[in-house]
Coordinates of C-alpha atoms in Angstrom, one line a residue:
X1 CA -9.6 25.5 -21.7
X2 CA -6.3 27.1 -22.8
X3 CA -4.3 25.5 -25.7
X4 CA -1.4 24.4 -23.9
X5 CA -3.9 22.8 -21.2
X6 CA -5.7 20.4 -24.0
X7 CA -2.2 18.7 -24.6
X8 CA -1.7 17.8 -21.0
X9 CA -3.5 14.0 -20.8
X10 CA -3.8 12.1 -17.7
X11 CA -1.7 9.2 -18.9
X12 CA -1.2 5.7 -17.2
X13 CA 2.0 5.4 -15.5
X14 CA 4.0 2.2 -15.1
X15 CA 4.5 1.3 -11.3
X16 CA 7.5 -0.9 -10.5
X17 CA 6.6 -3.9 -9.1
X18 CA 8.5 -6.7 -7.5
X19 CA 10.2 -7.5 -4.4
X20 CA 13.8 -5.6 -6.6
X21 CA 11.2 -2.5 -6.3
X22 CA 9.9 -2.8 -2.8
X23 CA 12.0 0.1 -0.8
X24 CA 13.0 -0.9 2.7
X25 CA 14.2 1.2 6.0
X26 CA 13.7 1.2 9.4
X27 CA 10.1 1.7 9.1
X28 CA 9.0 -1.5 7.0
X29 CA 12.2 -3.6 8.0
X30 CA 11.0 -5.8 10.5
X31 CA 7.3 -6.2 8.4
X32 CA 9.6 -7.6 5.5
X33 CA 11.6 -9.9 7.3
X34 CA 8.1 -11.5 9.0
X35 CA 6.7 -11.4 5.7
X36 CA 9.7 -13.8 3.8
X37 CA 10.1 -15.7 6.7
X38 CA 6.4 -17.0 6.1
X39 CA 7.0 -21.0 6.5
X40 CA 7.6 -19.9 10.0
X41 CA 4.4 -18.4 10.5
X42 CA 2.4 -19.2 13.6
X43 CA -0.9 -20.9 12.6
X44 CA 0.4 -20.4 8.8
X45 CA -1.4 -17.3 9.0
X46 CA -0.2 -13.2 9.2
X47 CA -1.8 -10.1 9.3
X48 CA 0.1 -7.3 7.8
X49 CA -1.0 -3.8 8.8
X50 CA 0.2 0.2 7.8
X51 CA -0.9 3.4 6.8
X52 CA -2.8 4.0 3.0
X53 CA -0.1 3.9 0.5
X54 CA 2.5 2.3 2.8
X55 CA 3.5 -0.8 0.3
X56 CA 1.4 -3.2 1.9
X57 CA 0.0 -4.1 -1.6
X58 CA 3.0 -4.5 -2.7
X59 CA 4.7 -6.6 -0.1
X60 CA 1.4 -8.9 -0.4
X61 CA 2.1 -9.2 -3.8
X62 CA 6.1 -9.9 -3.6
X63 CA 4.7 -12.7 -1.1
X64 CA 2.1 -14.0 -3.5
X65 CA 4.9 -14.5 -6.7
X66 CA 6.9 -16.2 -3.3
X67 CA 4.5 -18.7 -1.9
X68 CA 2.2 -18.9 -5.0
X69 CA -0.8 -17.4 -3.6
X70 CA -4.0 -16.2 -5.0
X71 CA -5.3 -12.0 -4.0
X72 CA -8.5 -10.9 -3.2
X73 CA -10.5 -7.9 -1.7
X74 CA -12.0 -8.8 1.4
X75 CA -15.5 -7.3 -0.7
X76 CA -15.1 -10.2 -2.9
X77 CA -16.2 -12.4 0.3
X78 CA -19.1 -13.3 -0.6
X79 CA -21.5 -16.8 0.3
X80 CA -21.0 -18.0 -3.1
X81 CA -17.5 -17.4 -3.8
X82 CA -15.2 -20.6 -4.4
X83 CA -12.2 -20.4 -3.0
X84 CA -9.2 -23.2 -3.5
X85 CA -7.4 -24.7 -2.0
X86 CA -4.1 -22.8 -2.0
X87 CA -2.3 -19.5 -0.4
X88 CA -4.3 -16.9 -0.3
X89 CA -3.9 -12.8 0.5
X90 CA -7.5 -11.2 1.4
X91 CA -7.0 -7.4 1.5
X92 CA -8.1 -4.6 2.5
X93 CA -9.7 -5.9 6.0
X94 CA -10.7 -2.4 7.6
X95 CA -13.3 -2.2 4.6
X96 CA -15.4 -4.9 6.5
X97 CA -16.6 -2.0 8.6
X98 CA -17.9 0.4 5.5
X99 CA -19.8 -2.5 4.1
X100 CA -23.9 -2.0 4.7
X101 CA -24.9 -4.9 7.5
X102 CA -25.8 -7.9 5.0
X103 CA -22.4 -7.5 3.0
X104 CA -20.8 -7.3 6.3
X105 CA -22.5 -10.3 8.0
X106 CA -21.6 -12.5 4.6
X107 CA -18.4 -11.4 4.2
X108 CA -17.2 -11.9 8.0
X109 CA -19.1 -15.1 7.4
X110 CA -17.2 -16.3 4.8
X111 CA -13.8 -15.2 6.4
X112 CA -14.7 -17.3 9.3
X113 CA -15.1 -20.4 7.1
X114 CA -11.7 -19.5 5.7
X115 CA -9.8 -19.4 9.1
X116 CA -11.0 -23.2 10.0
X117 CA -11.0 -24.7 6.8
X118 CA -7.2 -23.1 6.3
X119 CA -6.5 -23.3 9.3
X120 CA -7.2 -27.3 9.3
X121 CA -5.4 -28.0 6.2
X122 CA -2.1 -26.0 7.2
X123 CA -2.3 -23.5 4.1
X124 CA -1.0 -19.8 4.8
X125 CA -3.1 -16.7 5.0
X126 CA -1.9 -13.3 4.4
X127 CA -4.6 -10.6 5.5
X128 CA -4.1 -7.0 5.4
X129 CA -5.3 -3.2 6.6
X130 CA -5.0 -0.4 6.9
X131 CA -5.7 -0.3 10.5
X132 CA -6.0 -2.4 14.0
X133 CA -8.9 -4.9 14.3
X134 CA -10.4 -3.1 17.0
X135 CA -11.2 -0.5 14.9
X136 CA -13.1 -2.9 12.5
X137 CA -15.9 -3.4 15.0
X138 CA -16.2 -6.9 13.8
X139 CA -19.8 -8.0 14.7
X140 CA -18.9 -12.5 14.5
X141 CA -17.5 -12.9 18.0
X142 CA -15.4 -16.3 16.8
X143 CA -14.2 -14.2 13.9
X144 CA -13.0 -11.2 15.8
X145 CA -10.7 -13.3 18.2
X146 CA -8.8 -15.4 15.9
X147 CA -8.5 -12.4 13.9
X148 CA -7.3 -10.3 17.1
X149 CA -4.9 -13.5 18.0
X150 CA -3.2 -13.4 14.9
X151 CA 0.5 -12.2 14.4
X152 CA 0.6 -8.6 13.2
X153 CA 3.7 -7.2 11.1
X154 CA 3.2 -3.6 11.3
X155 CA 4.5 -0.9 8.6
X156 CA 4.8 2.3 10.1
X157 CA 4.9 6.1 9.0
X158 CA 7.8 6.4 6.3
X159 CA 11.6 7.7 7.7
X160 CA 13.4 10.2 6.3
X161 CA 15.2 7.5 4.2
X162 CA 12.8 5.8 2.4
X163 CA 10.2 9.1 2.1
X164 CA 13.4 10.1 -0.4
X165 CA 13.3 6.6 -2.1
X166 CA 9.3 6.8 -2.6
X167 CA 9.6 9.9 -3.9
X168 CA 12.5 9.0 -6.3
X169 CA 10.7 5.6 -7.2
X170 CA 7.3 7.7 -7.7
X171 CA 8.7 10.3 -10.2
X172 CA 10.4 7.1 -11.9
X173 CA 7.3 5.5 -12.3
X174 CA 6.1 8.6 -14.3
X175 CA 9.5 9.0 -16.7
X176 CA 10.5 11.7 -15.0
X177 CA 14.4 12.4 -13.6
X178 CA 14.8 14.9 -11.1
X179 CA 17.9 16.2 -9.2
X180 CA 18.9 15.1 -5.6
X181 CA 18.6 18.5 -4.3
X182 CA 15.3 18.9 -5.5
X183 CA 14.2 15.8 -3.8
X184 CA 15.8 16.5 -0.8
X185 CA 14.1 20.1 -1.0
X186 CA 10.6 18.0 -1.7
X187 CA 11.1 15.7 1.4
X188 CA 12.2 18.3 4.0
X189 CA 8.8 20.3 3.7
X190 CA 6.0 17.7 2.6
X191 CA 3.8 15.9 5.0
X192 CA 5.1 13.1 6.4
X193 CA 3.3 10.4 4.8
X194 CA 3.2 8.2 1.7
X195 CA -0.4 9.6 0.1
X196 CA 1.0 13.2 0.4
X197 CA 3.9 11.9 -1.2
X198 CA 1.8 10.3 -4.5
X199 CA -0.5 13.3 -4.5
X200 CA 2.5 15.7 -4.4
X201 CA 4.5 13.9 -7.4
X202 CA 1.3 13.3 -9.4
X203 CA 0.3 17.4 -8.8
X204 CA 3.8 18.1 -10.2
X205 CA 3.6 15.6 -13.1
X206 CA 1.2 17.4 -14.7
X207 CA 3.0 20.9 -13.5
X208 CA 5.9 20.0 -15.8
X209 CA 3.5 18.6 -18.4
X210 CA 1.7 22.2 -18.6
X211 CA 4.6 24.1 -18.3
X212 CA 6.9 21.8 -20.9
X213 CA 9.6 22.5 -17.7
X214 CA 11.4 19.9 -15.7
X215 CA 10.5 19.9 -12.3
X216 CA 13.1 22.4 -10.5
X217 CA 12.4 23.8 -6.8
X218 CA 11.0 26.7 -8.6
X219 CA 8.1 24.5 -10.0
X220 CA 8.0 22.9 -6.9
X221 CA 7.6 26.2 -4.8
X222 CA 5.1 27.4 -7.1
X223 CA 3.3 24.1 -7.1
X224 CA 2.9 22.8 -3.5
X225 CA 2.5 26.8 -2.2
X226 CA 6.2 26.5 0.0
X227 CA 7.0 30.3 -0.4
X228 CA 10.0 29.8 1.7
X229 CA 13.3 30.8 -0.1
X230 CA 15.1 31.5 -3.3
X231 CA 17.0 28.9 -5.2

């Protein structure tokens, strides 16, 4: 390993968190305005769906500080687990169908319990996934249509609008300050999707790092392979 390569350290960056930090446009809009109006919510209950990456997290946890809710990984669904009495976000749903049969059975078990016992005492769930519950292939019959009968709020693949904010918020997150036409320059050639946008910004951290360079379209170009023009 080179010299200058030994000073470049993979470094914990601060993420903004917060519903001040949570970036909305066309494509999230309607999943925020479901989300704060969550007194309203038919059966006190929600399921809140989008791609990897796509702020659902987030949005669950801006609703959490809201309605004072407790988070947990649908993996933490367990027969033992206590659960009280209070709002609750259980995440990551689609995992339910990566889990080996016995964690499955328990966990979808234990969900079940959750939906009537919530359900009777009026206190709001907030579930969410990356995809649609058919694609969960939920073995519990009961489980799978309350789960299937529940009102989706639906994030979809980011706009042009807020792919620029992500990427301005991501390279913020890391300290770093870069010019509007470079994000624009970023944004009009990167894959259209949130995880290409924190791979991208993450590969060109570490770019400027190693070069001791501020992250220009040249670095960019030389980074992501776009051999398309000149600055």
């Amino acid at each position: 390993m080179s010299a200058d390569a030994q000073l470049v350290f993979d470094l914990p960056h601060r993420t903004a968190r917060g519903r001040e930090n949570y970036l909305v446009s066309s494509s999230n809009a309607l999943a925020v305005e479901v989300v704060e109006a969550w007194e309203t919510w038919h059966g006190h209950r929600l399921l809140l769906t989008g791609p990897a990456r796509s702020g659902k997290t987030h949005l669950a946890l801006v609703w959490a500080e809201m309605s004072g809710a407790r988070v947990l990984s649908v993996t933490d669904l367990t027969a033992g687990v206590v659960i009280p009495s209070q709002p609750l976000v259980i995440e990551d749903l689609d995992r339910l169908s990566g889990l080996d049969a016995a964690q499955k059975a328990e966990a979808e078990e234990a969900l079940f319990h959750l939906f009537n016992r919530f359900g009777a005492d009026r206190i709001p769930l907030l579930f969410t996934g990356s995809d649609k519950p058919k694609a969960w292939h939920l073995g519990l019959p009961d489980l799978r249509s309350r789960i299937e009968a529940m009102t989706l709020a639906e994030i979809g693949q980011p706009d042009d609008m807020l792919l620029s904010s992500v990427v301005v918020k991501l390279f913020s997150d890391r300290q770093l300050r870069v010019e509007p036409k470079v994000i624009d320059y970023v944004v009009n050639r990167m894959e259209r999707s949130f995880e290409a946008a924190e791979a991208l910004v993450d590969r060109l951290d570490t770019a400027s790092l190693r070069a001791k360079k501020r992250v220009t379209t040249t670095l960019v170009r030389t980074h992501a392979g776009w051999q398309d023009d000149e600055d």
